PDB file of C-alpha atoms and ligand atoms in Angstrom:
ATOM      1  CA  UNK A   1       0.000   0.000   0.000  1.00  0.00           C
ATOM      2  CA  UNK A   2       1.761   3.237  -0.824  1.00  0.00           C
ATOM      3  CA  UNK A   3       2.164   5.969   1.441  1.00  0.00           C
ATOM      4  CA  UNK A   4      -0.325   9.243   1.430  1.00  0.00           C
ATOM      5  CA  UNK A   5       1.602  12.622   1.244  1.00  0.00           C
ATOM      6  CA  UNK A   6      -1.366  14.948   1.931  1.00  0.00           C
ATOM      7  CA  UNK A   7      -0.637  18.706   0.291  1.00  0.00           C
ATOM      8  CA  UNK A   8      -1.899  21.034   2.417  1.00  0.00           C
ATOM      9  CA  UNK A   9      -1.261  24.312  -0.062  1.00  0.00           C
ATOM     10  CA  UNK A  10      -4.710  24.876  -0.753  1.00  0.00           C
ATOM     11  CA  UNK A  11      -6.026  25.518   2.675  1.00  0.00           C
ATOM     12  CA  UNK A  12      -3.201  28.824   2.735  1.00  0.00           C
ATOM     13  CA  UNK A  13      -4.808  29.052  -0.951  1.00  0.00           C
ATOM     14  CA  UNK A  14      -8.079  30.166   1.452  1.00  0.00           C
ATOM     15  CA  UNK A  15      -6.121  32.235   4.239  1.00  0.00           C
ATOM     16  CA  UNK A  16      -4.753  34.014   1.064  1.00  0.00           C
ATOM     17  CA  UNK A  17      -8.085  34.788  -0.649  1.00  0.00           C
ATOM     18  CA  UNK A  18      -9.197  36.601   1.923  1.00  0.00           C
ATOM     19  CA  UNK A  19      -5.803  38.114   4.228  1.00  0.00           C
ATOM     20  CA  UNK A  20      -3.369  38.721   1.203  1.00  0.00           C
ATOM     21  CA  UNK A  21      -2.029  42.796   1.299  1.00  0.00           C
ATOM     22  CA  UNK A  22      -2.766  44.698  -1.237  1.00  0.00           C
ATOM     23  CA  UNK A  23       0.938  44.257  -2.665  1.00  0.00           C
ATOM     24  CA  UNK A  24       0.326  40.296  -2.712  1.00  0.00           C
ATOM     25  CA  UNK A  25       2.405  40.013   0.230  1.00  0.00           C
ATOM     26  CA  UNK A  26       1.947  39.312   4.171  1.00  0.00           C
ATOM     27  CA  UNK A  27       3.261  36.385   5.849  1.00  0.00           C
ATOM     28  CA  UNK A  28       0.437  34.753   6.544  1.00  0.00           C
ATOM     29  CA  UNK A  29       0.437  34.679  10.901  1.00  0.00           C
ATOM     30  CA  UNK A  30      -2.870  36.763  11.227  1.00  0.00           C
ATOM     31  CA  UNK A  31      -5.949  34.944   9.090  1.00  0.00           C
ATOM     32  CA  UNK A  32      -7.249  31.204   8.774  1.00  0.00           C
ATOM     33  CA  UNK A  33      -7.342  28.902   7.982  1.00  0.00           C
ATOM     34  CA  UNK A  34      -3.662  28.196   9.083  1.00  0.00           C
ATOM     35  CA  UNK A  35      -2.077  25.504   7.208  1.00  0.00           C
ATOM     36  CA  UNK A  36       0.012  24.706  10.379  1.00  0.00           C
ATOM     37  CA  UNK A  37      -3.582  23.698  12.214  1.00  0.00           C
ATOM     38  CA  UNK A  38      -4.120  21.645   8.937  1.00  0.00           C
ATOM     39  CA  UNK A  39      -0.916  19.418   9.825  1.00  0.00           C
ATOM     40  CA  UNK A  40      -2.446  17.418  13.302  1.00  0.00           C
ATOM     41  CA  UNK A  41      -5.671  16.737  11.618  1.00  0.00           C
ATOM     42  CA  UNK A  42      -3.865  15.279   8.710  1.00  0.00           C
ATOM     43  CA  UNK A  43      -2.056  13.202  10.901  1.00  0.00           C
ATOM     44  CA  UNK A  44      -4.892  12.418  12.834  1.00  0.00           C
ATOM     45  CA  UNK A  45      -6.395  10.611   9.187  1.00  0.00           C
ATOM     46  CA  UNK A  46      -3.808   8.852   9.124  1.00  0.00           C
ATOM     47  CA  UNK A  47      -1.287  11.434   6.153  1.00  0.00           C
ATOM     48  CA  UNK A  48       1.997   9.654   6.124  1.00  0.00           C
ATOM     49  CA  UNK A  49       4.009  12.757   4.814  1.00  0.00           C
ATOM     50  CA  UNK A  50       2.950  16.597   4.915  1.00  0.00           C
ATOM     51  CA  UNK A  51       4.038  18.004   1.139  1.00  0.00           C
ATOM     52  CA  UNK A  52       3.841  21.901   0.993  1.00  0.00           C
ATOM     53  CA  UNK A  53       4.936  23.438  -2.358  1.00  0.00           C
ATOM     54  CA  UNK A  54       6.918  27.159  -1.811  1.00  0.00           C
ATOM     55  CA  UNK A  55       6.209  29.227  -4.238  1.00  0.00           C
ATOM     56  CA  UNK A  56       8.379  31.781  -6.190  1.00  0.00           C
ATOM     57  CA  UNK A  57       5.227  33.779  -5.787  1.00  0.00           C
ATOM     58  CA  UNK A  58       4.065  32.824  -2.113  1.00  0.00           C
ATOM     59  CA  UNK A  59       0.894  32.459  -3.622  1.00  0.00           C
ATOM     60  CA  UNK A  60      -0.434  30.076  -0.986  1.00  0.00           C
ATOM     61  CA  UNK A  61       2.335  28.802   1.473  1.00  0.00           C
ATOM     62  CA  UNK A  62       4.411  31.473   2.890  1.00  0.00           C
ATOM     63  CA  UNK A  63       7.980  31.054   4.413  1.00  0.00           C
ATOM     64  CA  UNK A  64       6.635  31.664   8.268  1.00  0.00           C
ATOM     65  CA  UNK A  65       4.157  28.401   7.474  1.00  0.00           C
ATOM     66  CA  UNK A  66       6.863  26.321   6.075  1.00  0.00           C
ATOM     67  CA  UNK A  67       9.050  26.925   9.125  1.00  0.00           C
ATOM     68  CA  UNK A  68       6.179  25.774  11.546  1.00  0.00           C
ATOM     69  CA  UNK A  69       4.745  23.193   9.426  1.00  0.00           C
ATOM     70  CA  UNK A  70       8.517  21.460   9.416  1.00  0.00           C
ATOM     71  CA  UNK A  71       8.713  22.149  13.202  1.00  0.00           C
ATOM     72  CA  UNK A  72       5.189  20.800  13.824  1.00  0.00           C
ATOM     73  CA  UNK A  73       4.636  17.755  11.900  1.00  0.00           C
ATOM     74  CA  UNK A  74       4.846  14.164  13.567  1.00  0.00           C
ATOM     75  CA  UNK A  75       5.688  12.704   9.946  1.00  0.00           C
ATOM     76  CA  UNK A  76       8.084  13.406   7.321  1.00  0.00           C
ATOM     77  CA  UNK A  77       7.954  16.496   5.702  1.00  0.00           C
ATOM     78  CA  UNK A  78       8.052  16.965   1.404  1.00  0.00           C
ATOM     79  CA  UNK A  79       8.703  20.402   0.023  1.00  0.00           C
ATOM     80  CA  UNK A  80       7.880  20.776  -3.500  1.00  0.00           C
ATOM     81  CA  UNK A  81       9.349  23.972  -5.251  1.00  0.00           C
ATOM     82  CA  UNK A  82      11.325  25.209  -7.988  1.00  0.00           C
ATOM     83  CA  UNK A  83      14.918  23.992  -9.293  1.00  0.00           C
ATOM     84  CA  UNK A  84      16.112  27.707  -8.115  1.00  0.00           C
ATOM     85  CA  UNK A  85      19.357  28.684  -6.624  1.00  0.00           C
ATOM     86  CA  UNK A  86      17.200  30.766  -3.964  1.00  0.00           C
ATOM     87  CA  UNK A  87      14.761  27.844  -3.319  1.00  0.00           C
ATOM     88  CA  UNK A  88      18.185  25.480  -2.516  1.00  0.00           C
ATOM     89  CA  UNK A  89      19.085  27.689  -0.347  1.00  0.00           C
ATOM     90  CA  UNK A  90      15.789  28.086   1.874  1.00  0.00           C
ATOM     91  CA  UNK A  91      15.660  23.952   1.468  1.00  0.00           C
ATOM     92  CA  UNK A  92      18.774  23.754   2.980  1.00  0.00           C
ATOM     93  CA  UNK A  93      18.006  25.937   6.118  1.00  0.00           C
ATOM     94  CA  UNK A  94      14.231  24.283   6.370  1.00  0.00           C
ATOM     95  CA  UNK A  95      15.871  20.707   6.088  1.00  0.00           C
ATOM     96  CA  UNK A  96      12.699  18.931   4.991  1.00  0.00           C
ATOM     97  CA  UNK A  97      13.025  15.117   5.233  1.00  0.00           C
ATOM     98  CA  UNK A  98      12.100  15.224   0.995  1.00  0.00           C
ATOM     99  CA  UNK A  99      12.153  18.105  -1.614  1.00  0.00           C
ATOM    100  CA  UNK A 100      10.588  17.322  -5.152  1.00  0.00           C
ATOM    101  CA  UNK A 101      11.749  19.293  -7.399  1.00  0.00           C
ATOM    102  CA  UNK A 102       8.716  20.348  -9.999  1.00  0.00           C
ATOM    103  CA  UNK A 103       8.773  23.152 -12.721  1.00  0.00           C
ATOM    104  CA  UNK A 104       7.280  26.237 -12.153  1.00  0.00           C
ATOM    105  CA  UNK A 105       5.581  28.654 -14.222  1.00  0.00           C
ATOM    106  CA  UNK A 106       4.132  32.282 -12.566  1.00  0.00           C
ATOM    107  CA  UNK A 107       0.806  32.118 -14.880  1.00  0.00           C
ATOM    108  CA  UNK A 108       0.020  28.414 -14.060  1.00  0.00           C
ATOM    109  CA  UNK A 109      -3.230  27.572 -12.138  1.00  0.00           C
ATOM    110  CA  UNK A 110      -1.012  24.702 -10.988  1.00  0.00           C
ATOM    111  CA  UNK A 111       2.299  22.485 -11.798  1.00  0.00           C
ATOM    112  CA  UNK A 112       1.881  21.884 -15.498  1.00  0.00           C
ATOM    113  CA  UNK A 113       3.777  19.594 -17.406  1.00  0.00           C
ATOM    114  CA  UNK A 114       6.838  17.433 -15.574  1.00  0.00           C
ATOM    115  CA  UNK A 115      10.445  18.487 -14.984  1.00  0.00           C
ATOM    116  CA  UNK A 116      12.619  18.507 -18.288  1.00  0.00           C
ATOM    117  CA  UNK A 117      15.293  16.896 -16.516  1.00  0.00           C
ATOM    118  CA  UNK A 118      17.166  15.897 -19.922  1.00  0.00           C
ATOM    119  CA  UNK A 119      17.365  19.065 -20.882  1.00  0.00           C
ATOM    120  CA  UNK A 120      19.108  20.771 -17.878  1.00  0.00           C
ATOM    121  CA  UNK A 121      21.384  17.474 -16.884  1.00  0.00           C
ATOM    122  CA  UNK A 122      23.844  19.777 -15.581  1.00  0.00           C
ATOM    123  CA  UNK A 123      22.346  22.457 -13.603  1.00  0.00           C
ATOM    124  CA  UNK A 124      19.828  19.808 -11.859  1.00  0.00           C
ATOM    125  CA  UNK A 125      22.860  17.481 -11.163  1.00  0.00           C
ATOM    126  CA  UNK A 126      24.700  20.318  -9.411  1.00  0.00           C
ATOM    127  CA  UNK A 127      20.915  21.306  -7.399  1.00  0.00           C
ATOM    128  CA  UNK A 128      20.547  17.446  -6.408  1.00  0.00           C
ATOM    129  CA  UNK A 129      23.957  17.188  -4.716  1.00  0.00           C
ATOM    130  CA  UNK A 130      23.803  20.297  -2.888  1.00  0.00           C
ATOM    131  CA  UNK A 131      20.415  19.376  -1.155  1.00  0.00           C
ATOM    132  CA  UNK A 132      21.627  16.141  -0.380  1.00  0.00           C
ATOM    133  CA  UNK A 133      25.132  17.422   0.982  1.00  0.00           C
ATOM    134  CA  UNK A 134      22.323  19.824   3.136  1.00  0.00           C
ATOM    135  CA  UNK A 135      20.244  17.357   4.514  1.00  0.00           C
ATOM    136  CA  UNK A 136      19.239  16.990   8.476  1.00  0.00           C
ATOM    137  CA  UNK A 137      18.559  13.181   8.646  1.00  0.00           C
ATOM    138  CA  UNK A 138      21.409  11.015   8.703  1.00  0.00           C
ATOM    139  CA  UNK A 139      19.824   8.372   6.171  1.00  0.00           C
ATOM    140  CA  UNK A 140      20.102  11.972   4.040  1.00  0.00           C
ATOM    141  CA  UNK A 141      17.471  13.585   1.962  1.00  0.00           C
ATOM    142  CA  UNK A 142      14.985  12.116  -0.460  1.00  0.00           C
ATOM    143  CA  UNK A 143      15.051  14.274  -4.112  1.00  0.00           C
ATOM    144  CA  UNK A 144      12.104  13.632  -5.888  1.00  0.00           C
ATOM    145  CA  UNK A 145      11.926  14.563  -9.714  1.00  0.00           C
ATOM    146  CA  UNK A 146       8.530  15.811 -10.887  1.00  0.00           C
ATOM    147  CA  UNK A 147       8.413  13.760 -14.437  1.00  0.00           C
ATOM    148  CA  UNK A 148       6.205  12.771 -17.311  1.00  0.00           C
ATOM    149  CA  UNK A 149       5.956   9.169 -17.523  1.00  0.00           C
ATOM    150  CA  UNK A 150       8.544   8.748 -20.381  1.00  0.00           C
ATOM    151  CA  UNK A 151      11.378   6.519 -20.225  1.00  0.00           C
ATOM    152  CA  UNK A 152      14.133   8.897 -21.338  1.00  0.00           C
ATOM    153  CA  UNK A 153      13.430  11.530 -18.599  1.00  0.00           C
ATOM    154  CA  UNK A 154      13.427   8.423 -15.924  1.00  0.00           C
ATOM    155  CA  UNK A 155      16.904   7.681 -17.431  1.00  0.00           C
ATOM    156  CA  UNK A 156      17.988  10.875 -17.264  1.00  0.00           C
ATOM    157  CA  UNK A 157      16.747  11.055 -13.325  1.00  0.00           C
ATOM    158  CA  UNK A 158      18.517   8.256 -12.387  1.00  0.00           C
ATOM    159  CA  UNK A 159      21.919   9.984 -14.009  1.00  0.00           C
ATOM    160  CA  UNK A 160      21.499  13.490 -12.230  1.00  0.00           C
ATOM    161  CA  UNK A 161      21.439  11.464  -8.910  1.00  0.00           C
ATOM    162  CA  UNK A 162      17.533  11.562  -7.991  1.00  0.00           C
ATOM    163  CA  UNK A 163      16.286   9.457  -5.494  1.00  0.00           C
ATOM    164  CA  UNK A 164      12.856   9.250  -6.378  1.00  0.00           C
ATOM    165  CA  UNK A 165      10.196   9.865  -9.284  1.00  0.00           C
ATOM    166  CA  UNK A 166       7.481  11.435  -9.042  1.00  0.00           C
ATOM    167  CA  UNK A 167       5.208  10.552 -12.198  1.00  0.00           C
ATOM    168  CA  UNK A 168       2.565  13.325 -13.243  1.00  0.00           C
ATOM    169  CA  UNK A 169      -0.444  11.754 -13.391  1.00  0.00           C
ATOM    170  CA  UNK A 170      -2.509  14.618 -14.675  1.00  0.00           C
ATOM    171  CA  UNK A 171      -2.692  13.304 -18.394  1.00  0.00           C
ATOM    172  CA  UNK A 172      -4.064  10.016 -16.965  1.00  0.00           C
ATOM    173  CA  UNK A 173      -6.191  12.157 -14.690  1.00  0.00           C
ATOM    174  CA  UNK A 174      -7.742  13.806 -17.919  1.00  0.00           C
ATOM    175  CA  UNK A 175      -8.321  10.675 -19.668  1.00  0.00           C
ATOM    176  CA  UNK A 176     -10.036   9.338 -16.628  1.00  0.00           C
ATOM    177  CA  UNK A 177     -12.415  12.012 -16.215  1.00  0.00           C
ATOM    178  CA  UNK A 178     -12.862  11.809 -20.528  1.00  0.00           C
ATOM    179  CA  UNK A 179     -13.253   7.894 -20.238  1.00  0.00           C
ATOM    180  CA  UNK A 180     -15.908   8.185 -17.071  1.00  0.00           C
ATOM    181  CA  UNK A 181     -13.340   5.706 -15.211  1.00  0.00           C
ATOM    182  CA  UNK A 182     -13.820   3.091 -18.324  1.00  0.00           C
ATOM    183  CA  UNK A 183     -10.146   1.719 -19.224  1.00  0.00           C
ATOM    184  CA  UNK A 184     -11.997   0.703 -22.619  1.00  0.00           C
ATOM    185  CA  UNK A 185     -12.853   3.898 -23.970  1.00  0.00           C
ATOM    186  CA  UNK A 186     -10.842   6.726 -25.581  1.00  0.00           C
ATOM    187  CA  UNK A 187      -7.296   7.211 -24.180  1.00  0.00           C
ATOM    188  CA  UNK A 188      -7.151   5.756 -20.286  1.00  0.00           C
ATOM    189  CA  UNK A 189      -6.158   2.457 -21.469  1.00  0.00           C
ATOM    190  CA  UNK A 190      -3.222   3.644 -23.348  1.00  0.00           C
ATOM    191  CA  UNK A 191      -2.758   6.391 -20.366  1.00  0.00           C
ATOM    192  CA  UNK A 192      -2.681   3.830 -17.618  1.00  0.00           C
ATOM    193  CA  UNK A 193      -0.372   1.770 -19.470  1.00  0.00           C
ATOM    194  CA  UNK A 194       2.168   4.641 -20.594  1.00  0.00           C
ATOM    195  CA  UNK A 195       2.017   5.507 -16.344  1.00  0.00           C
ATOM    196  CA  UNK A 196       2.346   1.421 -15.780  1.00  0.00           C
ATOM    197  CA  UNK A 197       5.743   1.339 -18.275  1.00  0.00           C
ATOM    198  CA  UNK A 198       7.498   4.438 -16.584  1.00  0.00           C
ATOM    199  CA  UNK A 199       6.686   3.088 -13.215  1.00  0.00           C
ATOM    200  CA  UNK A 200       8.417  -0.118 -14.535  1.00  0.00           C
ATOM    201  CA  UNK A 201      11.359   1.935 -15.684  1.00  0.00           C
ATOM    202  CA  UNK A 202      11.674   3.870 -12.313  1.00  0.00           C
ATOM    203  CA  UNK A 203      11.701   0.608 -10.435  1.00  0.00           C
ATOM    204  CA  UNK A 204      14.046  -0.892 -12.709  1.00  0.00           C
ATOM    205  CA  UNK A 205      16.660   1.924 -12.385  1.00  0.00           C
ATOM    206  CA  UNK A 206      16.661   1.118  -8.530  1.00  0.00           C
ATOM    207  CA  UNK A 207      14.604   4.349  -7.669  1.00  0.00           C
ATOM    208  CA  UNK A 208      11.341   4.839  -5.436  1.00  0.00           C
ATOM    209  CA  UNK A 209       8.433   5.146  -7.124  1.00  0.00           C
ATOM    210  CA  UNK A 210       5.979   8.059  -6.362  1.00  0.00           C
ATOM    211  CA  UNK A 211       3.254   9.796  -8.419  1.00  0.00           C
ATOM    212  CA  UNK A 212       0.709  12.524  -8.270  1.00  0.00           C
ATOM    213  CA  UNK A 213      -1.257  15.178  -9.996  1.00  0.00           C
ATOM    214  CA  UNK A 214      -5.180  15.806  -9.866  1.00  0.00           C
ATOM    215  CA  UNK A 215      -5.306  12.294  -8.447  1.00  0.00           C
ATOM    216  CA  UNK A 216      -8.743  12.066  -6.786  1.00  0.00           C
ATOM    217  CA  UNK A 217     -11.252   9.268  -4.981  1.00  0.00           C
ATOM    218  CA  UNK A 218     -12.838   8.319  -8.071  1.00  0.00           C
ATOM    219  CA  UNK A 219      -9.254   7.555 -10.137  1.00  0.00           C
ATOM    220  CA  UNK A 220      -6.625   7.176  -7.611  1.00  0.00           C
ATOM    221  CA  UNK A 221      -7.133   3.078  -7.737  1.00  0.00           C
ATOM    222  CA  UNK A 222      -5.839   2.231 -10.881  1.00  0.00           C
ATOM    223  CA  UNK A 223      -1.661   4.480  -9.418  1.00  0.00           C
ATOM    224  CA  UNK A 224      -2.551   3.118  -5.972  1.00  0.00           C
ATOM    225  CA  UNK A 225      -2.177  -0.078  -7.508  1.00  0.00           C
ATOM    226  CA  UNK A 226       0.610  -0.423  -9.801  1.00  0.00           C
ATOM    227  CA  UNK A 227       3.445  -2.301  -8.535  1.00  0.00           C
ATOM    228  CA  UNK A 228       6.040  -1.012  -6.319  1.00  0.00           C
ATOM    229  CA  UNK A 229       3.883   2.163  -5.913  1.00  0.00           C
ATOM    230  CA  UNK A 230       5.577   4.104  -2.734  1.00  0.00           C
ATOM    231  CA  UNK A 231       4.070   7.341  -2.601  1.00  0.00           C
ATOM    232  CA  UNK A 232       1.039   8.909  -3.736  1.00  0.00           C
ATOM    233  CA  UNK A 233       0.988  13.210  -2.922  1.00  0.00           C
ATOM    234  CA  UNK A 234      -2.550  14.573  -3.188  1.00  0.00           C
ATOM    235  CA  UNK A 235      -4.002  18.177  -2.342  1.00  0.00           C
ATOM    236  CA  UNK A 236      -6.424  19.469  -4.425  1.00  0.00           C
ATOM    237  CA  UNK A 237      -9.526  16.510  -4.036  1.00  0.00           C
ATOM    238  CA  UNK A 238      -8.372  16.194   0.026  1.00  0.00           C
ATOM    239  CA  UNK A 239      -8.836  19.943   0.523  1.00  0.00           C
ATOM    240  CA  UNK A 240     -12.031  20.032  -1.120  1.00  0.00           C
ATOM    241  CA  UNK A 241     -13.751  17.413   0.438  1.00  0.00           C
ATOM    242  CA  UNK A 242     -12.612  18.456   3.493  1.00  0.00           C
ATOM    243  CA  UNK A 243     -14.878  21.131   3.570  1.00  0.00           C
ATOM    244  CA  UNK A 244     -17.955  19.012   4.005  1.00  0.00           C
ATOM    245  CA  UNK A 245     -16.385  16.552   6.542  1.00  0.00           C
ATOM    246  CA  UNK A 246     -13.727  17.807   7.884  1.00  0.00           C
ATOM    247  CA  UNK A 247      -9.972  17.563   6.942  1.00  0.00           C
ATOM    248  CA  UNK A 248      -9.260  14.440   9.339  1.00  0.00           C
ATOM    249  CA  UNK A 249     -11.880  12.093   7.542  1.00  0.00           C
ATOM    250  CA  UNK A 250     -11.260  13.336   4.244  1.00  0.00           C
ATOM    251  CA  UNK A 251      -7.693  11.796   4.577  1.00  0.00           C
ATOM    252  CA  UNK A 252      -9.003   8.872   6.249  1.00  0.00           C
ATOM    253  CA  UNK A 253     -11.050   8.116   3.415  1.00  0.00           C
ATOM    254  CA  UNK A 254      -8.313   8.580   0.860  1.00  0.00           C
ATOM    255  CA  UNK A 255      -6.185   6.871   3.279  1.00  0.00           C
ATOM    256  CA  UNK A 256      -8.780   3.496   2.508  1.00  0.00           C
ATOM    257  CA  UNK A 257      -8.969   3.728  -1.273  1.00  0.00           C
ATOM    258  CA  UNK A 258      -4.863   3.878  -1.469  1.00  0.00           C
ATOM    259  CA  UNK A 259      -5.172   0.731   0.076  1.00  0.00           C
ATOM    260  CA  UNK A 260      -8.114  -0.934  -1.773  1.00  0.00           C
TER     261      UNK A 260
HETATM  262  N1  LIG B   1       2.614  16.581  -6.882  1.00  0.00           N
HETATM  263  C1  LIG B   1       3.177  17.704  -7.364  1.00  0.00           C
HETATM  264  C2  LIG B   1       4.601  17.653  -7.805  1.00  0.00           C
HETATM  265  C3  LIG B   1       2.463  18.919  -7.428  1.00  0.00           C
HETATM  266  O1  LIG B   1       3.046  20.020  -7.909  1.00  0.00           O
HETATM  267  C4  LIG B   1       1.140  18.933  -6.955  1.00  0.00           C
HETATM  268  C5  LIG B   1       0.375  20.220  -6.959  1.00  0.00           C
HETATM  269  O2  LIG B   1       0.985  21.119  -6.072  1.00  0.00           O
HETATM  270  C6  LIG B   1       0.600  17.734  -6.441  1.00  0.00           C
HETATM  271  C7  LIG B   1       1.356  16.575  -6.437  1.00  0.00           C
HETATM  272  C8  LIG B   1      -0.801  17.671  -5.911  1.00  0.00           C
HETATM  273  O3  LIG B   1      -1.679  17.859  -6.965  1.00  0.00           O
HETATM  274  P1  LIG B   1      -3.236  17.975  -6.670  1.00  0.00           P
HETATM  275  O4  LIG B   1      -3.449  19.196  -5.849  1.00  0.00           O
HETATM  276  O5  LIG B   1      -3.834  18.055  -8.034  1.00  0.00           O
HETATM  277  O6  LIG B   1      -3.626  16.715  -5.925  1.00  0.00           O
END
């Protein structure tokens, strides 16, 4: 059964709505919800990690809430952000237990497309050995690479000294949602097997296996269950259905079908 790394971003999305200055700015202390509050009851469900994703914007998690949410949480902490020389160095002082490294673009709703780690072998290579060399736990720190399911950017991964893969499982997500859930029809066949193959790769290459993106209750099955799944990191479908029953059985719940 893989492991549930619950992304709390979009309950500072809600603080922000409503207690962002007028420059975009603030630090977030004064307004709720507070993400921090959002770490215990994730726990509570049973969220093996906490994954936060710092901005280059702050748009939803600001630096004060990724200092307490590190200092807070029970479980291991993830910290998504951008391959940046500024975000290596705030990494390094935070000392999450995991950073994934994801691309990030300022106009995006949210992450888009995976990592080109192929295309910036050197730079990421450089980025990857610096966290490690910064890490707090002795066992060292797990680097995650945000990737599309494609066997060359797994390769390349495994060469700029990644721990772990993240798959993007948006484009399966949109298939899903096309298909109404039915592996027969239109692309989710094809989609689950092109996710199935890279997880294969990933594996093969001696790496852990982790995957996420618009995952939700209806679709997350079909990752949940592909072999030598390890991580699954979910925000978006958590957050909202915790506000009908509450943040601690909306991870429960989730917690269930990971399993099932
Ligand atoms: N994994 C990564 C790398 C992400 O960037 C995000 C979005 O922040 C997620 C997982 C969670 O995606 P969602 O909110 O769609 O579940």
């Amino acid at each position: 059964m893989p492991l549930l790394g619950v992304n709390i971003d979009h309950v500072a999305t809600l603080r922000q709505a409503r207690y962002r200055s007028k420059d975009g700015g603030g630090d977030g202390s004064h307004g709720e919800p507070d993400p921090a509050r959002a770490v215990g009851e994730a726990e509570l469900g049973g969220a093996d990690i906490i994954t936060i994703h710092l901005r280059e914007d702050r748009r939803h998690i600001q630096d004060r809430d990724a200092r307490l949410i590190r200092e807070l949480a029970r479980v291991r902490v993830n910290l998504e952000m951008a391959a940046t020389v500024e975000m290596v160095r705030l990494a390094r002082e935070l000392k999450p237990h995991m950073v994934t490294l994801v691309p990030e673009g300022r106009q995006e709703v949210t992450t888009e497309g995976g990592l080109d780690v192929r295309g910036q072998m050197a730079r990421l290579k450089d980025m990857v050995s610096r966290l490690k060399a910064g890490a707090a736990a002795e066992g060292g720190m797990t680097v995650s690479a945000f990737i599309d399911p494609d066997a060359a950017q797994v390769q390349a991964a495994k060469e700029a000294g990644f721990t772990a893969c993240e798959l993007h499982t948006g484009p399966f997500a949109e298939a899903f949602a096309a298909a109404g859930g039915d592996a027969a029809l239109g692309g989710l066949g094809a989609s689950i097997q092109t996710l199935a193959d890279a997880a294969h790769r990933v594996r093969a290459v001696g790496m852990r296996l982790h995957a996420g993106h618009a995952l939700n209750y209806a679709n997350v099955r079909h990752v949940a269950g592909l072999p030598g799944m390890s991580e699954l990191h979910i925000g978006h479908a958590i957050v909202a259905r915790a506000v009908f029953v509450g943040l601690r059985e909306a991870v429960r719940e989730m917690k269930v079908l990971c399993g099932a």
